mmCIF file of N, CA and C in Angstrom:
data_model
loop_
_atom_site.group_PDB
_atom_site.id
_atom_site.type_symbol
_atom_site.label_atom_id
_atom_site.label_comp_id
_atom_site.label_asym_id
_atom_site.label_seq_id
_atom_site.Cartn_x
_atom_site.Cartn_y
_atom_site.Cartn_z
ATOM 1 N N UNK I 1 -11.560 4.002 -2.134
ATOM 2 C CA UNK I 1 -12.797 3.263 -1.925
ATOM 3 C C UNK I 1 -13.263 2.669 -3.243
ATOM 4 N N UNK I 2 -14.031 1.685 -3.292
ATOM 5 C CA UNK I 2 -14.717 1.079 -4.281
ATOM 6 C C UNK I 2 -16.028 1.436 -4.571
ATOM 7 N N UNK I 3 -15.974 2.247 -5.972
ATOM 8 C CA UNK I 3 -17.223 3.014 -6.080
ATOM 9 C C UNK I 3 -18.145 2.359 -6.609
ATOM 10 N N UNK I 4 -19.270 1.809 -6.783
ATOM 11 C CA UNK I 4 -20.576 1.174 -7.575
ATOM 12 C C UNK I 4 -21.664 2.062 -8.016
ATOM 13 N N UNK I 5 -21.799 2.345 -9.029
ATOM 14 C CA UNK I 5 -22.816 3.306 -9.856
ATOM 15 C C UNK I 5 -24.155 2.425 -10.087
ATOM 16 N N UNK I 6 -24.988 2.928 -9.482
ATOM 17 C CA UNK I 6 -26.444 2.413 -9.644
ATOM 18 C C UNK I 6 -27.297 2.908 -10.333
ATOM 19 N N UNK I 7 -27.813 2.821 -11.985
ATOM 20 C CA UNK I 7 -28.263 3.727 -12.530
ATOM 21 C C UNK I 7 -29.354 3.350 -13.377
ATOM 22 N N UNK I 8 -30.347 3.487 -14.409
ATOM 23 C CA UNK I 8 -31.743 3.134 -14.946
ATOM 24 C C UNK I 8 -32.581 4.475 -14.943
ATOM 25 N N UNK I 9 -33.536 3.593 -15.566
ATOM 26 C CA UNK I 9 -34.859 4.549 -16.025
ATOM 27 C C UNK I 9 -35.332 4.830 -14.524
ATOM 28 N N UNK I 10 -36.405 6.149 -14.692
ATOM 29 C CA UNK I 10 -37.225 6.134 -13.442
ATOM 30 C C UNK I 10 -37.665 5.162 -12.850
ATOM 31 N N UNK I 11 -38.300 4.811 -11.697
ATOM 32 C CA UNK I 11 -39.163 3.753 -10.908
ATOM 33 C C UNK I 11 -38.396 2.422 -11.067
ATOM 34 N N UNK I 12 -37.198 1.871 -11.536
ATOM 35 C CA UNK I 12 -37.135 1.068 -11.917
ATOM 36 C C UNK I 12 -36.846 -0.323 -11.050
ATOM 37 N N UNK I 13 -36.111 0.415 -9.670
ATOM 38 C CA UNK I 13 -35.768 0.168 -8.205
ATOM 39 C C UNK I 13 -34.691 0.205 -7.820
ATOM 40 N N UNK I 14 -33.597 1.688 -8.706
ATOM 41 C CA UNK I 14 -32.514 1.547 -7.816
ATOM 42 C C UNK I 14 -32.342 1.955 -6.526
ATOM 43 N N UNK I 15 -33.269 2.780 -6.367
ATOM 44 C CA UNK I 15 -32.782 2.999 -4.343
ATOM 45 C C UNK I 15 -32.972 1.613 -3.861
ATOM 46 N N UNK I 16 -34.026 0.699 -4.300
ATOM 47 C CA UNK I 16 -34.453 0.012 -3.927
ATOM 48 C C UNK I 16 -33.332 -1.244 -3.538
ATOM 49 N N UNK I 17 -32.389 -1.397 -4.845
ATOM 50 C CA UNK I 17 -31.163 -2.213 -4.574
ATOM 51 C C UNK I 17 -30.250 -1.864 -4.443
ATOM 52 N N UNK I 18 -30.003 -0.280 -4.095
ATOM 53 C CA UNK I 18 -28.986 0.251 -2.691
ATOM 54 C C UNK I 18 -29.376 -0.048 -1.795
ATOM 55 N N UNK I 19 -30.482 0.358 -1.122
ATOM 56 C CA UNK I 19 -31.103 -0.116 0.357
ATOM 57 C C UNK I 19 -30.935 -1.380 0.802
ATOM 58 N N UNK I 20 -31.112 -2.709 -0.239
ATOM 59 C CA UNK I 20 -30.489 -3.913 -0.054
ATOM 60 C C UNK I 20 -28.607 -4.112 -0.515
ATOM 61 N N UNK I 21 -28.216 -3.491 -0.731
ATOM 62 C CA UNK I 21 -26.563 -2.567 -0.811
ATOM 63 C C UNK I 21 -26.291 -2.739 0.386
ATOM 64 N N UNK I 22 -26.642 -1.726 0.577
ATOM 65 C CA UNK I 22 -26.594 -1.294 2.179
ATOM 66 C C UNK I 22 -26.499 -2.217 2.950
ATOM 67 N N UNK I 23 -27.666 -2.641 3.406
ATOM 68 C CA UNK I 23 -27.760 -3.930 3.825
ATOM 69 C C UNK I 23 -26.881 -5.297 4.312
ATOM 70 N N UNK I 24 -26.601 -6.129 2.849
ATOM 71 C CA UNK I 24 -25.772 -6.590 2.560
ATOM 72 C C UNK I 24 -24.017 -6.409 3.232
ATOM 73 N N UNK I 25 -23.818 -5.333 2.509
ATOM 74 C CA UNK I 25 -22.483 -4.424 2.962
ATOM 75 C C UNK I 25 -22.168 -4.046 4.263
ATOM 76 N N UNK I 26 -23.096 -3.958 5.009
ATOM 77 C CA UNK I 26 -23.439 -3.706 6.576
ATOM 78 C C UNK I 26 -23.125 -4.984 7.205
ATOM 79 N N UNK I 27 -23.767 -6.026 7.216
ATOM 80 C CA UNK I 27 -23.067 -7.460 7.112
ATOM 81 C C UNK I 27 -22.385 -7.531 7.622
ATOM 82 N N UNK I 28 -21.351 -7.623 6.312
ATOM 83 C CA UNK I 28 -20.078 -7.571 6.337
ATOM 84 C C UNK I 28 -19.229 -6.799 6.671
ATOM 85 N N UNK I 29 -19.436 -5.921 7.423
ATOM 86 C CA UNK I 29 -18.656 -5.120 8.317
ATOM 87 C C UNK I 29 -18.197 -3.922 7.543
ATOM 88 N N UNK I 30 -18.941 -3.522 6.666
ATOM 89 C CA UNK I 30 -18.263 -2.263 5.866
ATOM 90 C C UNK I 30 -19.289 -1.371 6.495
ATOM 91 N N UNK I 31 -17.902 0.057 6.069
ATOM 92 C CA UNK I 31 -18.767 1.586 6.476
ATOM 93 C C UNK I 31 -19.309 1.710 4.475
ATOM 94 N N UNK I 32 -20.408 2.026 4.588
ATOM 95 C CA UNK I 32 -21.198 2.534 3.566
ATOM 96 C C UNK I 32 -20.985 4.250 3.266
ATOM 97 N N UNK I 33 -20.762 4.667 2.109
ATOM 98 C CA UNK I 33 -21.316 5.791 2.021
ATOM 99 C C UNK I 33 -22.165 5.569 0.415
ATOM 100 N N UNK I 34 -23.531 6.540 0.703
ATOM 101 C CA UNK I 34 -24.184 6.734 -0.736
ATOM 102 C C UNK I 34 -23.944 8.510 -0.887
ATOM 103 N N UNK I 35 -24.182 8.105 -2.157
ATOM 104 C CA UNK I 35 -24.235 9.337 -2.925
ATOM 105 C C UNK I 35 -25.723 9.318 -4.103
ATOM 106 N N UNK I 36 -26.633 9.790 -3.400
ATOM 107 C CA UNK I 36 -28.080 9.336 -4.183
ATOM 108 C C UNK I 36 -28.270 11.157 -4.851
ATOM 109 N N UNK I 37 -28.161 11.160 -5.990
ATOM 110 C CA UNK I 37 -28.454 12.083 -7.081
ATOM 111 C C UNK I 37 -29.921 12.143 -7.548
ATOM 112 N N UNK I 38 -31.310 13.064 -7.211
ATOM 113 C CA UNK I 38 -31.859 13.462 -7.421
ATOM 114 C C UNK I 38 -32.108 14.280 -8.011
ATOM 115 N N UNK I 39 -33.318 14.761 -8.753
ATOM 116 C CA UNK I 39 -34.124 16.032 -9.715
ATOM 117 C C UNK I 39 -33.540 16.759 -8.947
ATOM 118 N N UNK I 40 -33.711 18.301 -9.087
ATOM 119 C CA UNK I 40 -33.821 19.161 -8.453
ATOM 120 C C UNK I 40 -35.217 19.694 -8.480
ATOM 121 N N UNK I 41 -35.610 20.564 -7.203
ATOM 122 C CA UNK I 41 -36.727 20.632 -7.287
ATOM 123 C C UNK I 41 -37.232 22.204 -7.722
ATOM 124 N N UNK I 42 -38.124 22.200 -8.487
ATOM 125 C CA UNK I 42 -38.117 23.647 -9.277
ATOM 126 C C UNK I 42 -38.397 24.454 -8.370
ATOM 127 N N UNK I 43 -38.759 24.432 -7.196
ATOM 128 C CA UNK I 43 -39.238 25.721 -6.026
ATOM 129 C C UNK I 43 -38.273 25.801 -5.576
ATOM 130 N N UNK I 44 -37.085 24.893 -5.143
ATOM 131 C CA UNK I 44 -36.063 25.274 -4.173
ATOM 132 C C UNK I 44 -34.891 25.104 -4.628
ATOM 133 N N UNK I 45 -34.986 24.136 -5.611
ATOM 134 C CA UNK I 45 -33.181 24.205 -6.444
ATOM 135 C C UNK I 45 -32.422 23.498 -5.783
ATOM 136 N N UNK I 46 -33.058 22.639 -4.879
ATOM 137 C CA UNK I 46 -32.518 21.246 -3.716
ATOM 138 C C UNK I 46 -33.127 20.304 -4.640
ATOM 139 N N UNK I 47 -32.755 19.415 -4.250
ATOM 140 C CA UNK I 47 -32.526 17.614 -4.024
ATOM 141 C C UNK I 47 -34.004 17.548 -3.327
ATOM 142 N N UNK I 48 -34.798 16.525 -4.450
ATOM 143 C CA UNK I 48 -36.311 16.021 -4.322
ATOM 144 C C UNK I 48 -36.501 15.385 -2.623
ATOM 145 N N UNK I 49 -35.121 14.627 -3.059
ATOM 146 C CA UNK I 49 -34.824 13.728 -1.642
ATOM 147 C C UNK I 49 -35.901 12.096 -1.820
ATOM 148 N N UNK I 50 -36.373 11.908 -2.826
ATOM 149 C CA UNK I 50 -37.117 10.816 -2.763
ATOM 150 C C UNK I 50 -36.462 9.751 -2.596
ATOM 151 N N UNK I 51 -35.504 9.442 -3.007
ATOM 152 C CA UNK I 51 -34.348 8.297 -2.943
ATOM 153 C C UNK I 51 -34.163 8.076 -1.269
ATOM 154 N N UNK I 52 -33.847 9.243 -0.426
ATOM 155 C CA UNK I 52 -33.546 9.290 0.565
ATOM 156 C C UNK I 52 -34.436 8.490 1.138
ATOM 157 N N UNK I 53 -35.782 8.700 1.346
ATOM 158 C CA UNK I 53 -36.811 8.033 1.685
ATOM 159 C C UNK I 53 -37.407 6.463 1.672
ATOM 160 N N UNK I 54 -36.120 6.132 0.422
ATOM 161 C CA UNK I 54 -36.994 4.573 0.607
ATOM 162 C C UNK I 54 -35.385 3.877 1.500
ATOM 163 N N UNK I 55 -34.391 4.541 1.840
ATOM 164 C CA UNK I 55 -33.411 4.057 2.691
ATOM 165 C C UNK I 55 -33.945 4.678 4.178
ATOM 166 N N UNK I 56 -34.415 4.665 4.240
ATOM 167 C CA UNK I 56 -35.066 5.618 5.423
ATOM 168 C C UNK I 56 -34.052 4.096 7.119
ATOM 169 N N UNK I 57 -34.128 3.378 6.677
ATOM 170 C CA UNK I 57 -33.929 2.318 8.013
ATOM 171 C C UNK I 57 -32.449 2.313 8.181
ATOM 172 N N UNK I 58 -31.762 3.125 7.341
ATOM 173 C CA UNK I 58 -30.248 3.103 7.641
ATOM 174 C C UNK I 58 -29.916 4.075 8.167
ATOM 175 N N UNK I 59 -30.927 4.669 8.544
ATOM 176 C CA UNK I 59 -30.500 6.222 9.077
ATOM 177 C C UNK I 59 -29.975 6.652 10.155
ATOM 178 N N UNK I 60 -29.881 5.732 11.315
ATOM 179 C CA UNK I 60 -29.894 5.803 12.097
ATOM 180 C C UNK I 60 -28.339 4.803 12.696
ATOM 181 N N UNK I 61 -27.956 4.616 11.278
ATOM 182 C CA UNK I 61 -26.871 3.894 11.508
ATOM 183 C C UNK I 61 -25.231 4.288 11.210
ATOM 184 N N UNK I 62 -24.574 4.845 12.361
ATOM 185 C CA UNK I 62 -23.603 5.196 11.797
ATOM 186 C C UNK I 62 -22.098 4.942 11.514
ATOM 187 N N UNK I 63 -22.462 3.799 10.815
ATOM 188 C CA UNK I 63 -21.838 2.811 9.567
ATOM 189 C C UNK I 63 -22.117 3.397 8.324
ATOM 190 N N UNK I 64 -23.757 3.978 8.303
ATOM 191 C CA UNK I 64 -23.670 4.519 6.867
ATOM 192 C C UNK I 64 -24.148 5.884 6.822
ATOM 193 N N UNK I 65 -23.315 6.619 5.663
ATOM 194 C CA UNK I 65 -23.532 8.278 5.384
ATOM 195 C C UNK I 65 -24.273 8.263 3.981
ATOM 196 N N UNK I 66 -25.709 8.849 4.164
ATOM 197 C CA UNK I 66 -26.298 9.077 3.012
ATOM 198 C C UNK I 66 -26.069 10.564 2.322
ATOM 199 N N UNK I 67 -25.774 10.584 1.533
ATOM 200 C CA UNK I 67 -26.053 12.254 0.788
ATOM 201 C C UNK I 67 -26.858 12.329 -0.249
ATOM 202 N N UNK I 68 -27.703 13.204 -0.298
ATOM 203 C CA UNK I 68 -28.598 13.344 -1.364
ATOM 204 C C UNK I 68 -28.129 14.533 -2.113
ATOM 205 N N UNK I 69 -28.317 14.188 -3.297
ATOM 206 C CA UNK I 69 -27.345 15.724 -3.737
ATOM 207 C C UNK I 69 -28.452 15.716 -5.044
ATOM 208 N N UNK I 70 -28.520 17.356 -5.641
ATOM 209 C CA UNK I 70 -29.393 17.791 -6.535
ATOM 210 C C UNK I 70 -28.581 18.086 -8.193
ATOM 211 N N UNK I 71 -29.511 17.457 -8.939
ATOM 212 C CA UNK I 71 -28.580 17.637 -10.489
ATOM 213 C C UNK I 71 -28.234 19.247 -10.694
ATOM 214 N N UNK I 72 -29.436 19.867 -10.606
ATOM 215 C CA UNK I 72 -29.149 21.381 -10.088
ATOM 216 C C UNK I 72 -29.037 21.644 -12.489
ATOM 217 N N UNK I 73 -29.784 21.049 -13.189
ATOM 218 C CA UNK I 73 -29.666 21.114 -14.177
ATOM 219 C C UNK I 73 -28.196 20.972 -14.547
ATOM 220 N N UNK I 74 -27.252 20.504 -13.824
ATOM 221 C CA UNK I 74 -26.081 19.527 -14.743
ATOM 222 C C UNK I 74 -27.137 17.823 -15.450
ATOM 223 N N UNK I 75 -26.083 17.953 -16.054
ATOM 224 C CA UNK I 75 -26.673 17.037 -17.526
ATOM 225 C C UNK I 75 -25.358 15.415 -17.155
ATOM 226 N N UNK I 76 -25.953 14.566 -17.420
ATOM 227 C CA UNK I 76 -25.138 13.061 -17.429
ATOM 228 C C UNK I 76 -25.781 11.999 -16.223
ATOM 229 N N UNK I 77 -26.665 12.403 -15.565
ATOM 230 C CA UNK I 77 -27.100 11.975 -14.724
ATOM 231 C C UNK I 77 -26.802 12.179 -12.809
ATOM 232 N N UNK I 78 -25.689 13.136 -12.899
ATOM 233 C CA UNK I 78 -25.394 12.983 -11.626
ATOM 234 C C UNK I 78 -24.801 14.468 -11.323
ATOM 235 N N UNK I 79 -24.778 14.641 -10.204
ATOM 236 C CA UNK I 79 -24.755 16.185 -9.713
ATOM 237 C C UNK I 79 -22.941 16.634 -10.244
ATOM 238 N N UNK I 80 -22.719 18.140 -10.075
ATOM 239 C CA UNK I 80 -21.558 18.316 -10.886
ATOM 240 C C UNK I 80 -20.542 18.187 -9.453
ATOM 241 N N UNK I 81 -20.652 17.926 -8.027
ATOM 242 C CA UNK I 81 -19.978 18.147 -7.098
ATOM 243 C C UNK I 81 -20.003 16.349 -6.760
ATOM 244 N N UNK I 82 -20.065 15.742 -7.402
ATOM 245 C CA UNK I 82 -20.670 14.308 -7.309
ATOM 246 C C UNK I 82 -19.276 13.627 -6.906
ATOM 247 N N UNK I 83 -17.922 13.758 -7.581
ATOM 248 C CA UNK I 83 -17.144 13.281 -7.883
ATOM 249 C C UNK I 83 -16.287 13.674 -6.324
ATOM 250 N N UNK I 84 -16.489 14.956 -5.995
ATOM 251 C CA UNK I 84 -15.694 15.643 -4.501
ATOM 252 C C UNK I 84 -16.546 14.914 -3.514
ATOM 253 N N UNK I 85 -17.959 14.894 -3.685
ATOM 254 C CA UNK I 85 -18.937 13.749 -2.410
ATOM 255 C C UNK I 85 -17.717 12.601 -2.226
ATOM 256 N N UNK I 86 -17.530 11.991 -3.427
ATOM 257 C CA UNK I 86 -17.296 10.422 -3.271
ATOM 258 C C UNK I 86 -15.710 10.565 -2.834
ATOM 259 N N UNK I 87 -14.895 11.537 -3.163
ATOM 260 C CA UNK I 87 -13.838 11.908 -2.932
ATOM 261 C C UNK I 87 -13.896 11.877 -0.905
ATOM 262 N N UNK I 88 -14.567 12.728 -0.921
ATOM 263 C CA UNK I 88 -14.319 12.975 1.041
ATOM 264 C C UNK I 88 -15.188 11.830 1.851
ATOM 265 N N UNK I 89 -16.204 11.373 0.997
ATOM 266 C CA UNK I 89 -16.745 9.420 1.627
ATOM 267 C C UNK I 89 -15.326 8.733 2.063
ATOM 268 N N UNK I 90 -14.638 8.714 0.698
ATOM 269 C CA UNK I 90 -13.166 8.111 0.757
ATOM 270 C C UNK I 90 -12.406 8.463 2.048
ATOM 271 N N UNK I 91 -11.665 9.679 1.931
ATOM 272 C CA UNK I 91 -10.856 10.274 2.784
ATOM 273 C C UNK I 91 -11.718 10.024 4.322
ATOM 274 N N UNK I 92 -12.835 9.911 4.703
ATOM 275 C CA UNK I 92 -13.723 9.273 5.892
ATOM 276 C C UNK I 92 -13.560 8.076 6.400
ATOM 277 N N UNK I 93 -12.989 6.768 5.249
ATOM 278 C CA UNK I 93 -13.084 5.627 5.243
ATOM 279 C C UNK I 93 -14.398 4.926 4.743
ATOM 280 N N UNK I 94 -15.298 5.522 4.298
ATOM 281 C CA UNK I 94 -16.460 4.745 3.607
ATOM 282 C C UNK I 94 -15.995 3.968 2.425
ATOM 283 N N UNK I 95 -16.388 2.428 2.377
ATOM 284 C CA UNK I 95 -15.646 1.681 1.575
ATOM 285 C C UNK I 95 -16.626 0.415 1.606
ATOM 286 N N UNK I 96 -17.553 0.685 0.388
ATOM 287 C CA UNK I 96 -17.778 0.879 -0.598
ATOM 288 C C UNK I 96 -18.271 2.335 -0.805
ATOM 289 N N UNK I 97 -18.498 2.686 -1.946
ATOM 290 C CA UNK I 97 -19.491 4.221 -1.484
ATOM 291 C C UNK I 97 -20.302 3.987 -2.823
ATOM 292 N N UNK I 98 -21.431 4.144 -2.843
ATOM 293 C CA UNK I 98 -22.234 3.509 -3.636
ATOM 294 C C UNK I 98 -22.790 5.025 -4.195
ATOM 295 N N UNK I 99 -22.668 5.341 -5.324
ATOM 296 C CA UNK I 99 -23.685 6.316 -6.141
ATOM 297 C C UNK I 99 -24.976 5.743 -7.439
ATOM 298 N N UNK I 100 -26.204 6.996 -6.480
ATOM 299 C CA UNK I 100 -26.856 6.313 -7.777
ATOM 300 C C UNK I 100 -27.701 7.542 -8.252
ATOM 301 N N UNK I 101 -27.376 7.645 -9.853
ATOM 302 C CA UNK I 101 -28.037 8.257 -10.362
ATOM 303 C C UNK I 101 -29.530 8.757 -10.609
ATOM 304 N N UNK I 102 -29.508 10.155 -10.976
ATOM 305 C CA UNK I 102 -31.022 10.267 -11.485
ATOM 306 C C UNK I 102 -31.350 9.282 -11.896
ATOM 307 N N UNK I 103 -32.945 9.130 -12.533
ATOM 308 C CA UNK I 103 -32.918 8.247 -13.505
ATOM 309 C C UNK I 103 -32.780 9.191 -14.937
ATOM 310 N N UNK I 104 -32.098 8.043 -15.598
ATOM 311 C CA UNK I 104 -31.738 8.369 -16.992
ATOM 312 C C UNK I 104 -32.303 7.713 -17.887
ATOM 313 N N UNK I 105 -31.725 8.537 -19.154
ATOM 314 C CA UNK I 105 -32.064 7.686 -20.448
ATOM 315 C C UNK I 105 -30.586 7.881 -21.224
ATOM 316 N N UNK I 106 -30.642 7.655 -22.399
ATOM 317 C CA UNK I 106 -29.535 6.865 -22.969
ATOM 318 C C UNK I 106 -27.896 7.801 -22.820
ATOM 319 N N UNK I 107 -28.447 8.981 -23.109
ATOM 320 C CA UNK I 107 -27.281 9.776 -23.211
ATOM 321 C C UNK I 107 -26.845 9.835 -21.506
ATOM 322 N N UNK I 108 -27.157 10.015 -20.157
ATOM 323 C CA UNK I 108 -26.596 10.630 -19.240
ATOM 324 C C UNK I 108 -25.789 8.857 -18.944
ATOM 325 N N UNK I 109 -24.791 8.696 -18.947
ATOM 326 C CA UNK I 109 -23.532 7.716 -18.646
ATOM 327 C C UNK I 109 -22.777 8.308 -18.224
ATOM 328 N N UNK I 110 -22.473 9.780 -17.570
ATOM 329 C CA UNK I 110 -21.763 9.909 -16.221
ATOM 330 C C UNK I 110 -21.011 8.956 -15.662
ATOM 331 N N UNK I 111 -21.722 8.290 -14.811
ATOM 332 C CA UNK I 111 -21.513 7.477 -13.581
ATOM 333 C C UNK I 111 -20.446 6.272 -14.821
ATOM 334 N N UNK I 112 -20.472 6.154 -15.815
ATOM 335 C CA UNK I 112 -19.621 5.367 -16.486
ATOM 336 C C UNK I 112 -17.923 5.445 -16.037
ATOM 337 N N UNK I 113 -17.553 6.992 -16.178
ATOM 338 C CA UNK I 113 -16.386 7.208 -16.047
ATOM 339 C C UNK I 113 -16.000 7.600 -14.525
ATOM 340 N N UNK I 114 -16.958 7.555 -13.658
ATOM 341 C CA UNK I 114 -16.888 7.681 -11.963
ATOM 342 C C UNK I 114 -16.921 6.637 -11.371
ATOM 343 N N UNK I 115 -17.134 5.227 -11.409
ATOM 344 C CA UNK I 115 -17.507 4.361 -10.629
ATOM 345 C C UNK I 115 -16.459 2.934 -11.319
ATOM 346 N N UNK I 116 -16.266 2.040 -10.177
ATOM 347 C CA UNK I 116 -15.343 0.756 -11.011
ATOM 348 C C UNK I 116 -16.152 -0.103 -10.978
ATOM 349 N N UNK I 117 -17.665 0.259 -11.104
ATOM 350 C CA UNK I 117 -18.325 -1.182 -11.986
ATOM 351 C C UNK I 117 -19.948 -0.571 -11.803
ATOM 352 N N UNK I 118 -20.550 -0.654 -12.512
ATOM 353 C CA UNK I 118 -21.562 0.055 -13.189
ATOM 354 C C UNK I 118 -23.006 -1.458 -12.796
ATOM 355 N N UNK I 119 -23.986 -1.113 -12.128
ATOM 356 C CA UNK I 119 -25.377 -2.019 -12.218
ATOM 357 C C UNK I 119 -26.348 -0.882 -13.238
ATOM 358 N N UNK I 120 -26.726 -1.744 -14.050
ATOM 359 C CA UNK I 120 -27.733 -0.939 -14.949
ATOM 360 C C UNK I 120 -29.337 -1.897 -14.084
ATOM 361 N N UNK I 121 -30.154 -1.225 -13.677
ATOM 362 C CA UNK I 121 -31.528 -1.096 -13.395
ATOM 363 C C UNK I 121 -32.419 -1.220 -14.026
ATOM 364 N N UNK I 122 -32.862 -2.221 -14.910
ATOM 365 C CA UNK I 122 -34.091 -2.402 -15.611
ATOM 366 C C UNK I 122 -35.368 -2.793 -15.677
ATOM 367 N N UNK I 123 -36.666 -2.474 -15.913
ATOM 368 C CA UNK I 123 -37.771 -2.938 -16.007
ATOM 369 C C UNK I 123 -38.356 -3.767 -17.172
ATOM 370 N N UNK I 124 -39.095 -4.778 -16.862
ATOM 371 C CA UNK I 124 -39.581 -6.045 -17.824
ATOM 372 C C UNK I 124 -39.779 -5.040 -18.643
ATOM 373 N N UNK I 125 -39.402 -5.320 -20.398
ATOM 374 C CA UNK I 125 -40.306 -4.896 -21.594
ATOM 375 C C UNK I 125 -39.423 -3.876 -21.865
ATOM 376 N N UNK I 126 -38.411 -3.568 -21.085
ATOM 377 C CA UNK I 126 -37.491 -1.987 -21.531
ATOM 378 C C UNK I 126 -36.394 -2.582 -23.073
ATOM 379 N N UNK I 127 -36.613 -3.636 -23.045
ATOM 380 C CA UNK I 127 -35.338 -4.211 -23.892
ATOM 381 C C UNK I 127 -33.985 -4.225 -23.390
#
């Protein structure tokens, strides 16, 4: 499968341009899978799931498989089971499978060496 890493600072709108991903990709007749990497949440040690929420209209579509998966305090931006998600999307036939990172800052580039082409997510004034 053809992986696309969606990644940036907080708020910046990458669920926002997966959800139009999605979209798009749906179109055109592809099965979608995401792989949306969230905080973990300090009470439960799960996946915030906020990402999940602003795809909320694909849910119901099964063309596309969302997973929300929790950093679980791994470090680089993306969960440490991240790489086996996108692995069995594959072996499913999901093609594209789109992952998108926590948000980061400079050091977590993970998704650099996981994905064959990288969207960086930016907000006016970030440089």
């Amino acid at each position: 499968a053809r992986v696309l890493g969606v990644t940036g600072a907080p708020g910046a709108g990458k669920s926002s341009l997966v959800d139009h991903l999605i979209s798009r990709y749906r179109e055109a007749g592809c099965r979608v899978g995401v792989i949306a990497v969230d905080p973990s949440s300090a009470y439960s040690g799960g996946a915030i799931l906020g990402d999940r929420v602003r795809m909320q209209r694909h849910a119901g579509d099964p063309g596309v498989f969302i997973r929300s998966m929790a950093t679980r305090g791994h470090l680089g931006g993306l969960a440490r089971s991240s790489n086996d998600a996108i692995d069995l999307l594959d072996a499913a036939g999901f093609d594209p499978v789109l992952v998108e990172t926590v948000g980061v800052g400079q050091d977590e580039v993970d998704v650099v060496k996981t994905a064959d082409a990288v969207a960086v997510v930016l907000v006016p004034g970030m440089g």
